[in-house]
PDB file of C-alpha atoms in Angstrom:
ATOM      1  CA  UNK X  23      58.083  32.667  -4.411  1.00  0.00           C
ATOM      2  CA  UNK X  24      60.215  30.622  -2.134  1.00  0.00           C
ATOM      3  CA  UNK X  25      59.483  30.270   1.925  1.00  0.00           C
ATOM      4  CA  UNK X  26      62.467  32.212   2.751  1.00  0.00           C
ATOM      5  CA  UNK X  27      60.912  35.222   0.922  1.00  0.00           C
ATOM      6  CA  UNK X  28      57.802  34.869   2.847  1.00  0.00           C
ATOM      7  CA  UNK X  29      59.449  34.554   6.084  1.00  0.00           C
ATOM      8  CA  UNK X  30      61.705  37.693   5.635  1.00  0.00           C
ATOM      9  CA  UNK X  31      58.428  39.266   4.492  1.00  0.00           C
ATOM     10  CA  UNK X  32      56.776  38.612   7.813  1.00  0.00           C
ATOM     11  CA  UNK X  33      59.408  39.470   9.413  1.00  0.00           C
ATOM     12  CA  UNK X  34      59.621  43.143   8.105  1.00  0.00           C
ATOM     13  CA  UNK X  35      55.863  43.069   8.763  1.00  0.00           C
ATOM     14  CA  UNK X  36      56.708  42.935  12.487  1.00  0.00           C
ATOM     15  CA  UNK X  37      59.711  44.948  12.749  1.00  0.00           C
ATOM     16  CA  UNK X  38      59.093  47.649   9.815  1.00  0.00           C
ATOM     17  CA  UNK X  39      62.893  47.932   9.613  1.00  0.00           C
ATOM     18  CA  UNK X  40      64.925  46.464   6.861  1.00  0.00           C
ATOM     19  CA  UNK X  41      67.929  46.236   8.941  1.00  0.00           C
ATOM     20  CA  UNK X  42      66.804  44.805  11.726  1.00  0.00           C
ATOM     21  CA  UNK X  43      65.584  41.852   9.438  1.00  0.00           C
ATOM     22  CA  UNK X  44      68.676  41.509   8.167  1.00  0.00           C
ATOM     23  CA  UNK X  45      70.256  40.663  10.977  1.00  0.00           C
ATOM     24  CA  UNK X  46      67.708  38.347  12.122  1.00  0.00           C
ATOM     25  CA  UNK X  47      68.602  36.502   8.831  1.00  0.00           C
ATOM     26  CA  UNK X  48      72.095  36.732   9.105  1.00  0.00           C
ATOM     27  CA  UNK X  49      72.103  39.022   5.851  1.00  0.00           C
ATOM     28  CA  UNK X  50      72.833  42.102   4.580  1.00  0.00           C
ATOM     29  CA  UNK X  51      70.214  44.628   4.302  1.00  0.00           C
ATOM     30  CA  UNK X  52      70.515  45.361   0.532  1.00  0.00           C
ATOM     31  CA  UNK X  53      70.154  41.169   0.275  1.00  0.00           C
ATOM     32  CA  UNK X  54      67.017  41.877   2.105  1.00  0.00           C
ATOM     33  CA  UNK X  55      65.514  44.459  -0.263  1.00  0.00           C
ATOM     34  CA  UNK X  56      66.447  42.244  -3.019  1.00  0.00           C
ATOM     35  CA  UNK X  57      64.277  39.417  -1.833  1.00  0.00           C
ATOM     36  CA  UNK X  58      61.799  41.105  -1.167  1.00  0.00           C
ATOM     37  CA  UNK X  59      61.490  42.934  -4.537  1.00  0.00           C
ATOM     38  CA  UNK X  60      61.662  39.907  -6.503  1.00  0.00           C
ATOM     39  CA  UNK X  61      58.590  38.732  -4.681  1.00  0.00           C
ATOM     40  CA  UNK X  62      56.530  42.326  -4.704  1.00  0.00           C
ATOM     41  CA  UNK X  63      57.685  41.261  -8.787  1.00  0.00           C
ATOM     42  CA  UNK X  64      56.353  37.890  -8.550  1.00  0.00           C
ATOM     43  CA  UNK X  65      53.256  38.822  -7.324  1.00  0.00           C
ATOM     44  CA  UNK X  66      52.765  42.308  -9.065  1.00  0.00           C
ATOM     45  CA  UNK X  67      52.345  44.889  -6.835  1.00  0.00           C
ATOM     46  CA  UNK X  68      53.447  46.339  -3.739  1.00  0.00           C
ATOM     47  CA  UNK X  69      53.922  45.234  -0.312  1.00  0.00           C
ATOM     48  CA  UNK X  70      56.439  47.799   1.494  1.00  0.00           C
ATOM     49  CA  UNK X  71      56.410  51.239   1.062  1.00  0.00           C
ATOM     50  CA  UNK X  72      59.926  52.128   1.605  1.00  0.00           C
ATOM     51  CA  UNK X  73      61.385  55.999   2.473  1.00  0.00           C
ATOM     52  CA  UNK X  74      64.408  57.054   3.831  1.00  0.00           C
ATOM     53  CA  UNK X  75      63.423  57.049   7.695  1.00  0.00           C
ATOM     54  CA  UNK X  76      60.320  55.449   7.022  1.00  0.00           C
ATOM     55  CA  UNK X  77      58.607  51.649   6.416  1.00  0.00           C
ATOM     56  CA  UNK X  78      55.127  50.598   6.529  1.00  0.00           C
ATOM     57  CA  UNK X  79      52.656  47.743   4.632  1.00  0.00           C
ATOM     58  CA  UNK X  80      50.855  48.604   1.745  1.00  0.00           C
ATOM     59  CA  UNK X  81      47.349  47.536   1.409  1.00  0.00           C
ATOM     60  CA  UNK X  82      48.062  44.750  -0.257  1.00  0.00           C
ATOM     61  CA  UNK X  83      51.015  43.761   1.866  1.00  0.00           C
ATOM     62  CA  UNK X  84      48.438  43.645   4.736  1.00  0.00           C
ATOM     63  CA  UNK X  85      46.338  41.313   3.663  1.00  0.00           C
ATOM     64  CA  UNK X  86      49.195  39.133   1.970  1.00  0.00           C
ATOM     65  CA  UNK X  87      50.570  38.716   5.556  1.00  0.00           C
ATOM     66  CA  UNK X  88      47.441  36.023   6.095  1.00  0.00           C
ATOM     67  CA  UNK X  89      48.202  34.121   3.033  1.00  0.00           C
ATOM     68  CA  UNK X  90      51.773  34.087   3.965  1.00  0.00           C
ATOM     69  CA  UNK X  91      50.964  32.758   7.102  1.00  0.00           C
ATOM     70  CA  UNK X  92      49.077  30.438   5.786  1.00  0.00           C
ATOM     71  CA  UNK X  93      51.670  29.185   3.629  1.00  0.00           C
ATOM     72  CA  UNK X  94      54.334  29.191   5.880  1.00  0.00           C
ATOM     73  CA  UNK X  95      52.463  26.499   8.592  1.00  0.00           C
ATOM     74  CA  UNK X  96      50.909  24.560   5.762  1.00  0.00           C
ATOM     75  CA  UNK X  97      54.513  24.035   4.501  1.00  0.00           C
ATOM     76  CA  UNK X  98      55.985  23.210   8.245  1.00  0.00           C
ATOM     77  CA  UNK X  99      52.954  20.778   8.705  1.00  0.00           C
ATOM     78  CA  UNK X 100      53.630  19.048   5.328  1.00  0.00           C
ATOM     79  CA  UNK X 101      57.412  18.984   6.052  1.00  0.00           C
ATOM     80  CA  UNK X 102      56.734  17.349   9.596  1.00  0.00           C
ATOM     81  CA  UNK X 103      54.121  14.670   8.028  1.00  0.00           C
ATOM     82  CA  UNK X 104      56.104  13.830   5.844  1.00  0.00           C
ATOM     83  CA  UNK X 105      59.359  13.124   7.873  1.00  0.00           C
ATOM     84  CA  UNK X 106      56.958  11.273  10.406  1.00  0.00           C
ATOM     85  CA  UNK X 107      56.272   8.899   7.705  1.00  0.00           C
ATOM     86  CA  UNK X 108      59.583   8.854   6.631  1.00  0.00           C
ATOM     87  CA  UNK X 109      61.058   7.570  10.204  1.00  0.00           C
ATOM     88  CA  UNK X 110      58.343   4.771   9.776  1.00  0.00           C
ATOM     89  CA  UNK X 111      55.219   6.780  11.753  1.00  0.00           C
ATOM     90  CA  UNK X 112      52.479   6.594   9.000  1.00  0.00           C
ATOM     91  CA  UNK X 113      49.459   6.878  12.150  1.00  0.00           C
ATOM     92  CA  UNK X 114      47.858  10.197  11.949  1.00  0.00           C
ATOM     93  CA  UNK X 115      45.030  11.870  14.388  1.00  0.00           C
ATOM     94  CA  UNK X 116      43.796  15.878  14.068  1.00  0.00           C
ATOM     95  CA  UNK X 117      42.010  16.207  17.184  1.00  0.00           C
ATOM     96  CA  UNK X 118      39.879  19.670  17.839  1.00  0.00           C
ATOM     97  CA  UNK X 119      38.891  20.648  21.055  1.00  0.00           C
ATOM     98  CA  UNK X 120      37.325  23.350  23.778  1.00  0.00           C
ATOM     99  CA  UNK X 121      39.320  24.956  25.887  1.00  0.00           C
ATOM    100  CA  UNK X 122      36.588  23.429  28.800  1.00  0.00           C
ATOM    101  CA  UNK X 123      37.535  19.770  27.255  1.00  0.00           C
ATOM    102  CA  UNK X 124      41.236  19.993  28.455  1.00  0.00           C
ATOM    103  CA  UNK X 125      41.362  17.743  31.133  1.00  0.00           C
ATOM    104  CA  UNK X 126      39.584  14.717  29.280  1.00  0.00           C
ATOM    105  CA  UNK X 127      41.538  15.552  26.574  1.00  0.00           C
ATOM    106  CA  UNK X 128      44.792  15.365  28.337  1.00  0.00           C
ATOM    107  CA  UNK X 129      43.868  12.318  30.005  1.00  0.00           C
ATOM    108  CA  UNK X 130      43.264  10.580  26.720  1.00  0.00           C
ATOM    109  CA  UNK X 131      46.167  11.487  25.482  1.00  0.00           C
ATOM    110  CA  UNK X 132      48.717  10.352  27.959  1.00  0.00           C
ATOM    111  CA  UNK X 133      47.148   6.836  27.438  1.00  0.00           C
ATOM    112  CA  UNK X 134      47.154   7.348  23.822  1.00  0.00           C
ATOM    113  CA  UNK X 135      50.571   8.185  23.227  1.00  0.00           C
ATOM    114  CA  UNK X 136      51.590   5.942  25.747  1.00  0.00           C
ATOM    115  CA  UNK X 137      49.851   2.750  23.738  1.00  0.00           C
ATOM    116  CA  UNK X 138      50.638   3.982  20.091  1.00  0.00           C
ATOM    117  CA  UNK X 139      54.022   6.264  20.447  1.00  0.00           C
ATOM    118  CA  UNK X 140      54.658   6.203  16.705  1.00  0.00           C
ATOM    119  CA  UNK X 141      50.882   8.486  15.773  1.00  0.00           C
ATOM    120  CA  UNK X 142      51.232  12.034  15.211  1.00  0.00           C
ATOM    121  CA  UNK X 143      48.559  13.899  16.934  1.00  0.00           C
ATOM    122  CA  UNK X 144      47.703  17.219  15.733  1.00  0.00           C
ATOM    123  CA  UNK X 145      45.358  19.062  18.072  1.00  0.00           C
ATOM    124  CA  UNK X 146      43.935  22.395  17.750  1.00  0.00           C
ATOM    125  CA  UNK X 147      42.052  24.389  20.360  1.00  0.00           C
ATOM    126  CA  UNK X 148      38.939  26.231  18.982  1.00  0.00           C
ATOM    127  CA  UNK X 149      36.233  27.920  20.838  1.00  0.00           C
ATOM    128  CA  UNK X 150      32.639  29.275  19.385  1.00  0.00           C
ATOM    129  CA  UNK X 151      32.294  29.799  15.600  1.00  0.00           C
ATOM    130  CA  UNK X 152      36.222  28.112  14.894  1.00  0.00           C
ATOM    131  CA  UNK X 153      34.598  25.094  15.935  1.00  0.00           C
ATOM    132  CA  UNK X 154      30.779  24.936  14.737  1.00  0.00           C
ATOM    133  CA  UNK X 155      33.511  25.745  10.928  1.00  0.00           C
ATOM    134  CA  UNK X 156      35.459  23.012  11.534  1.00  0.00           C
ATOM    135  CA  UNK X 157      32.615  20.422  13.070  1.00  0.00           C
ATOM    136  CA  UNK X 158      30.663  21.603   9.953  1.00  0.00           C
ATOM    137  CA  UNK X 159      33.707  21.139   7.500  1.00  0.00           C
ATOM    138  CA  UNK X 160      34.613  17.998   8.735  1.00  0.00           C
ATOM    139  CA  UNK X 161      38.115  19.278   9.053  1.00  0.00           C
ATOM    140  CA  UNK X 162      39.030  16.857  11.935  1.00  0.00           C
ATOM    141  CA  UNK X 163      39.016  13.329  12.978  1.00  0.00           C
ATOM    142  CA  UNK X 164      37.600  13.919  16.378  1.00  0.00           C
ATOM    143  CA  UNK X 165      36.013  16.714  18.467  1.00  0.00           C
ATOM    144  CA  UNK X 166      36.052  16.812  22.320  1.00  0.00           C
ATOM    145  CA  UNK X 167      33.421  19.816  22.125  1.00  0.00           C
ATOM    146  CA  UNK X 168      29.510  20.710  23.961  1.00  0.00           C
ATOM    147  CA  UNK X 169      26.539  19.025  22.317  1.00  0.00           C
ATOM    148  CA  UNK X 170      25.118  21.670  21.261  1.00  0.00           C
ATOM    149  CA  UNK X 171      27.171  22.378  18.573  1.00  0.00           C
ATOM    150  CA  UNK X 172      26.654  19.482  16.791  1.00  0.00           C
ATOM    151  CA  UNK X 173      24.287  18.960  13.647  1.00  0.00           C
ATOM    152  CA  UNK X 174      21.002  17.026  14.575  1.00  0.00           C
ATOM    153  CA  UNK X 175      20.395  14.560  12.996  1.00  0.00           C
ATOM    154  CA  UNK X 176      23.126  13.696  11.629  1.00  0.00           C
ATOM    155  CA  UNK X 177      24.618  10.945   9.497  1.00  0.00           C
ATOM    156  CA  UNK X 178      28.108  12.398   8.938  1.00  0.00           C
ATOM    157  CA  UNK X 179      29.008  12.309  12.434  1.00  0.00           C
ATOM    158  CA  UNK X 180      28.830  10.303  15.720  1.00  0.00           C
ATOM    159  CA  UNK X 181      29.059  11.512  18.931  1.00  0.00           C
ATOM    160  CA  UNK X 182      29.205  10.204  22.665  1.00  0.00           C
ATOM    161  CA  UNK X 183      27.995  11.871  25.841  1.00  0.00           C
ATOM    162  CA  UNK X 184      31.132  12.542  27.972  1.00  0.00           C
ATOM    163  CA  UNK X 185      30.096  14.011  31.290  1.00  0.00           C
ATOM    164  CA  UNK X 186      27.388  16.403  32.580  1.00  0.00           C
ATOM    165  CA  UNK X 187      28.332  19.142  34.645  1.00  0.00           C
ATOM    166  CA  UNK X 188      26.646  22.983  35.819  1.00  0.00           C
ATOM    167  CA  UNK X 189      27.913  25.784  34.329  1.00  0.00           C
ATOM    168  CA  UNK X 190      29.462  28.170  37.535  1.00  0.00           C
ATOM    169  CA  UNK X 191      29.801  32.140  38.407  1.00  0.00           C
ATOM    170  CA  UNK X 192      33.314  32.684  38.337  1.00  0.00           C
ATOM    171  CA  UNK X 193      33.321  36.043  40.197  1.00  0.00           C
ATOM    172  CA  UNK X 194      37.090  38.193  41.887  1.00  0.00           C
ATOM    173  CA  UNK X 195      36.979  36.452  45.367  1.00  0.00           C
ATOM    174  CA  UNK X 196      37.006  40.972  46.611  1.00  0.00           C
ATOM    175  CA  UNK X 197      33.567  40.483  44.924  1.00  0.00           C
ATOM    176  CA  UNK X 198      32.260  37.643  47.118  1.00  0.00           C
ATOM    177  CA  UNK X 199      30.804  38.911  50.546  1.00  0.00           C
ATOM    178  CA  UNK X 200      28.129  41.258  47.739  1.00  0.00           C
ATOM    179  CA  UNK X 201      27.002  37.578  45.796  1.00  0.00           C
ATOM    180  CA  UNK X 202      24.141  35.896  46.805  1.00  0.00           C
ATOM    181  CA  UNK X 203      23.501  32.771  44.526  1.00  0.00           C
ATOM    182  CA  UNK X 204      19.583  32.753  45.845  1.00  0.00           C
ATOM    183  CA  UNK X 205      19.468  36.442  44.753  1.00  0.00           C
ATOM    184  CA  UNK X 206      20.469  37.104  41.430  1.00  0.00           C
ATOM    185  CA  UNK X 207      19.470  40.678  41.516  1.00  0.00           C
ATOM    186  CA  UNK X 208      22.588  40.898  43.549  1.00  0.00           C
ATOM    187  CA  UNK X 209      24.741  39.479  40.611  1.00  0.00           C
ATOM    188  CA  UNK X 210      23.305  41.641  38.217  1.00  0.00           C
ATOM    189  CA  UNK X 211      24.649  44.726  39.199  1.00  0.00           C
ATOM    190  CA  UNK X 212      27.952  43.507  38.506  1.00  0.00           C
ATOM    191  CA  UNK X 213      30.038  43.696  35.092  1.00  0.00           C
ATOM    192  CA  UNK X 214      30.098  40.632  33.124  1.00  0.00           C
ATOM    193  CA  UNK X 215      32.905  39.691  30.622  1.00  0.00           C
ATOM    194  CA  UNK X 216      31.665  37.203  27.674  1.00  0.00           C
ATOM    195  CA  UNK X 217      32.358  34.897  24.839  1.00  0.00           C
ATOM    196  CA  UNK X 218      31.946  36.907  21.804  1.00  0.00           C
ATOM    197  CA  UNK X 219      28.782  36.341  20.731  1.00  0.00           C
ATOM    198  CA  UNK X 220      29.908  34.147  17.516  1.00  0.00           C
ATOM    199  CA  UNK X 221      30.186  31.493  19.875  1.00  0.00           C
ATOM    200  CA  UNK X 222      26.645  31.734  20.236  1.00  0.00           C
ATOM    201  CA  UNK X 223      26.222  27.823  21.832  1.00  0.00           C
ATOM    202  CA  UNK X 224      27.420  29.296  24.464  1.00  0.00           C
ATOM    203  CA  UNK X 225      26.870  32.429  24.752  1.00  0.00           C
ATOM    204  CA  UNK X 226      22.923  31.551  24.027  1.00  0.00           C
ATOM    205  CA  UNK X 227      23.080  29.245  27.181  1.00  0.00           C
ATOM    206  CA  UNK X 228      24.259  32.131  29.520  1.00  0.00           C
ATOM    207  CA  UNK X 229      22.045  34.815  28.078  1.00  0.00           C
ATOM    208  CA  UNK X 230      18.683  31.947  28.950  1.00  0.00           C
ATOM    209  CA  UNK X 231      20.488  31.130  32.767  1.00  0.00           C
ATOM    210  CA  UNK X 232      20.668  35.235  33.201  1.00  0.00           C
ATOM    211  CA  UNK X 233      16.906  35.358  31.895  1.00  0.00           C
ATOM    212  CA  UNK X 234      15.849  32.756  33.693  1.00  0.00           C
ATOM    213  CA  UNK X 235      16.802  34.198  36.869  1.00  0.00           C
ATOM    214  CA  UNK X 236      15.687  38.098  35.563  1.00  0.00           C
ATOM    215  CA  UNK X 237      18.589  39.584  35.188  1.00  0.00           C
ATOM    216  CA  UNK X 238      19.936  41.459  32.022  1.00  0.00           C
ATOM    217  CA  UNK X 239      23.962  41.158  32.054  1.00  0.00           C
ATOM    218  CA  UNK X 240      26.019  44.344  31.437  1.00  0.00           C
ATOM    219  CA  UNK X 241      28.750  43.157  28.871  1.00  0.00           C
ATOM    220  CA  UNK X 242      31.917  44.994  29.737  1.00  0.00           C
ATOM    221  CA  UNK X 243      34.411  43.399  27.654  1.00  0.00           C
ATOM    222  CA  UNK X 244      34.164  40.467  25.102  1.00  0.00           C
ATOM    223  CA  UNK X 245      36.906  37.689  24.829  1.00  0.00           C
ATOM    224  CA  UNK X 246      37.152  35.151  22.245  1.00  0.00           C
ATOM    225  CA  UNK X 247      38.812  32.044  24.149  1.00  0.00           C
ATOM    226  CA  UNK X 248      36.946  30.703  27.152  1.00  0.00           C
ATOM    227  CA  UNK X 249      40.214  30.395  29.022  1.00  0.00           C
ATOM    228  CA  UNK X 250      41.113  34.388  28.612  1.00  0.00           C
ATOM    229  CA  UNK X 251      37.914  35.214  30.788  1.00  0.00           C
ATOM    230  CA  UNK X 252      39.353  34.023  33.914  1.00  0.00           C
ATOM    231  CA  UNK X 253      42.092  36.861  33.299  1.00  0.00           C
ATOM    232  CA  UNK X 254      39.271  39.156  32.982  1.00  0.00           C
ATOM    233  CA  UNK X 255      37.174  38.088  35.825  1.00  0.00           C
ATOM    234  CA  UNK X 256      40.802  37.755  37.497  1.00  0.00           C
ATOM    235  CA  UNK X 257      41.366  41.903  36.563  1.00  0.00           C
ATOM    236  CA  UNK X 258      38.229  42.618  38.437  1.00  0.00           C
ATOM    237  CA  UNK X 259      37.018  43.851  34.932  1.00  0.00           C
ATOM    238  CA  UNK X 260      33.638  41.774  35.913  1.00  0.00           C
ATOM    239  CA  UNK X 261      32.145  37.997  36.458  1.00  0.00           C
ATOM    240  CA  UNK X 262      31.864  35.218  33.850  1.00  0.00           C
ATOM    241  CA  UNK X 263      29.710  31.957  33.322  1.00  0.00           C
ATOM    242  CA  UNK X 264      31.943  28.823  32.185  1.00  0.00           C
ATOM    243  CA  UNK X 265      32.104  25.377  32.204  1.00  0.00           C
ATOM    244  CA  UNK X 266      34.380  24.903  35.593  1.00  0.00           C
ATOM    245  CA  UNK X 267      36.742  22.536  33.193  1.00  0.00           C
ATOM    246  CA  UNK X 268      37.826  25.707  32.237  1.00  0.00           C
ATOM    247  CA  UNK X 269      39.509  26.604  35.183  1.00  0.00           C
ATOM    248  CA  UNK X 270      40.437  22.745  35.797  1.00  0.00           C
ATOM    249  CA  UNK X 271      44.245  23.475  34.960  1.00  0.00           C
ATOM    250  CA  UNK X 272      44.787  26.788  36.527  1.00  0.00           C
ATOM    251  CA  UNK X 273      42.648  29.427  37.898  1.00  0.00           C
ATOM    252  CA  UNK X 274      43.699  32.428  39.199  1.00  0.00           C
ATOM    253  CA  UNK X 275      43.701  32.810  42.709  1.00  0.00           C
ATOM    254  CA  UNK X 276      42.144  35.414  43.146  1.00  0.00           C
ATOM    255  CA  UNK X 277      39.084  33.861  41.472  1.00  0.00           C
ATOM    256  CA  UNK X 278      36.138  31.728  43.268  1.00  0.00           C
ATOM    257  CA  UNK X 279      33.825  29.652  41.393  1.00  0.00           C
ATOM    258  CA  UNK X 280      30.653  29.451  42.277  1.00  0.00           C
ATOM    259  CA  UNK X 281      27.935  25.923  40.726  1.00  0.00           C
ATOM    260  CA  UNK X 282      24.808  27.475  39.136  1.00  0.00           C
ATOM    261  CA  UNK X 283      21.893  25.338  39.925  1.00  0.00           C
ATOM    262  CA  UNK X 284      19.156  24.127  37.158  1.00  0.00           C
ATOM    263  CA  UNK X 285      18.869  22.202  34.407  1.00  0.00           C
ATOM    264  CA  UNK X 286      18.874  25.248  32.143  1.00  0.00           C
ATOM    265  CA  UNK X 287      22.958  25.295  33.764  1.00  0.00           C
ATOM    266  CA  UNK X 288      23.621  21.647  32.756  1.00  0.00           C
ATOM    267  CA  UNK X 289      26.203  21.284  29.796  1.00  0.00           C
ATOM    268  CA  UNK X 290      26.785  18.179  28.328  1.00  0.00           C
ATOM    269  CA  UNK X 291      30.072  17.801  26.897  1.00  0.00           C
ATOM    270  CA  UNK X 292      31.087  15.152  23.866  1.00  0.00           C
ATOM    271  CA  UNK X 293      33.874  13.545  21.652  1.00  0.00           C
ATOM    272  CA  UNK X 294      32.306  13.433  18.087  1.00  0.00           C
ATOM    273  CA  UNK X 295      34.270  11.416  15.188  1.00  0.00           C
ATOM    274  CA  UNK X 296      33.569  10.846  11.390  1.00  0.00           C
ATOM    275  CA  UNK X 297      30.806   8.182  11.155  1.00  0.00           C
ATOM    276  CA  UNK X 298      32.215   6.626   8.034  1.00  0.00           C
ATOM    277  CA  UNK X 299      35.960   6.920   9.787  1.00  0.00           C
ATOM    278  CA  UNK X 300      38.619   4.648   7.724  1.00  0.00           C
ATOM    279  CA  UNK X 301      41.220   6.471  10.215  1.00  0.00           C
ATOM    280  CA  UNK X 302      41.955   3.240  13.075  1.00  0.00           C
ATOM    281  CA  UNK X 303      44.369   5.251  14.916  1.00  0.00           C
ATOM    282  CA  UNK X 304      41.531   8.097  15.637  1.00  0.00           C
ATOM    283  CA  UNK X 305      38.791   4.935  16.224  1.00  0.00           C
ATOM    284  CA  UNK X 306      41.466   3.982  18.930  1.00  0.00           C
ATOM    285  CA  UNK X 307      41.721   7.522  20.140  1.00  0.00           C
ATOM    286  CA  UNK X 308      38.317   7.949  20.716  1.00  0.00           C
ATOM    287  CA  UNK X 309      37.798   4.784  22.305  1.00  0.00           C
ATOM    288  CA  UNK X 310      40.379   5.498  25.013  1.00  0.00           C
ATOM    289  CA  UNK X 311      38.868   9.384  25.482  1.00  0.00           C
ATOM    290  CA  UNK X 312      35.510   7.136  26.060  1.00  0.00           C
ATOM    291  CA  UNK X 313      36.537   4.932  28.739  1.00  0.00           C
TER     292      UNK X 313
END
């Protein structure tokens, strides 16, 4: 199994056309086949069912196309590292963060890289249960994420209060003149869109502000990145409750947002880090996203 097999696999995955592959390759179609036979060999079974005016994944081609995947970035990640500390840039930082924590985060970052220019920074952008994995895994050096999702107690991690700030209605702006933040009763008989409930940090913390105030929130649609529910709420598919970092870098225009009052609305974001770190260059990360 060689990388170039797995990427013409994908490829066929996406265009379910042999020929069409090939020429994204810059090969002939019967090279094509050939590659991918030798690895349906290779790995003993099936991944293309082929017919004359017809292509489509097997089962087990379908659920090979995540371990390709997989492959495939863990190999362009290892290739990068490695030619990083090749060109004499041995620093390394992973870095996982909210969607909500993208304005500290940038911020940090500009004064990072400006300071150590040399230190790859990897950063991924996880919301809900991605995260609580990762925070749980250890899987990162740092985490600009909400307090609730971390462990307490714990002795594996340290964390640092960031900022306070009330979670807000996002509601269409055509929806404004029928919201009354001193009656919910009036938001209530509007749509909502949501987190999914796997991020359930979250998602707990709006289902107790909606209780609070005695309403029960009619889910209409469920999204899985904080971000995407501004497109929603956007749509006119329904309102939201976020963090208002969320909408910090662009918000639709066509979208107000709207401070919820109450303690019960107060969200305390964080940047967590290893408490046994060895890593300096993510200790000096996290002591610029601190200042």
């Amino acid at each position: 199994m060689d990388m170039q097999q797995l990427r013409i696999f994908l490829s066929i995955s996406r265009t379910l056309n042999f020929t069409r592959t090939a020429e994204e390759f810059y090969m002939t179609q019967p090279t094509v086949s050939n590659r991918i036979r030798a690895l349906e060999e290779e790995l003993g079974t099936a991944l293309i069912k082929r017919s004359p005016h017809h292509v489509s994944m097997t089962e087990a081609g379908t659920e090979f196309l995540n371990y390709a995947a997989s492959i495939l970035e863990l190999e362009a990640a290892a290739a990068l590292r490695m030619r990083n500390m090749g060109a004499d840039k041995p620093g390394y930082v992973r870095v996982a963060m909210l969607s909500s924590a993208a304005p500290r985060f940038s911020r940090a970052l500009k004064e990072f890289s400006t300071r150590c220019p040399k230190v790859q920074v990897d950063v991924a952008m996880l919301e809900g249960s991605e995260m609580l994995r990762a925070i749980s895994r250890l899987e990162y050096d740092l985490y600009f994420a909400n307090e609730p999702m971390l462990p307490r107690p714990s002795v594996k991690l340290s964390y640092a209060v960031t900022g306070t700030s009330q979670l807000h209605l996002f509601v269409n702006r055509a929806d404004l003149p029928s919201i009354d933040m001193e009656d919910w009763s009036t938001i209530g008989r509007h749509p909502f869109v949501s987190m999914q409930a796997s991020d359930f940090t979250l998602s707990s913390q709006i289902d107790r502000v909606c209780q609070n105030r005695g309403i029960q929130p009619e889910i209409m649609n469920y999204y899985n990145r904080a971000d995407m529910l501004l497109l929603g709420v956007d749509s006119g598919a329904g309102v939201a409750i976020l963090p208002p970092e969320v909408a910090a870098l662009k918000c639709p225009e066509n979208v107000a947002a709207l401070p919820i009052a109450g303690e019960d609305a107060t969200l305390r974001s964080v940047v967590a880090w290893k408490t046994d770190s060895r890593n300096a260059e993510a200790d000096r990360f996290r002591d610029i996203a601190l200042m």
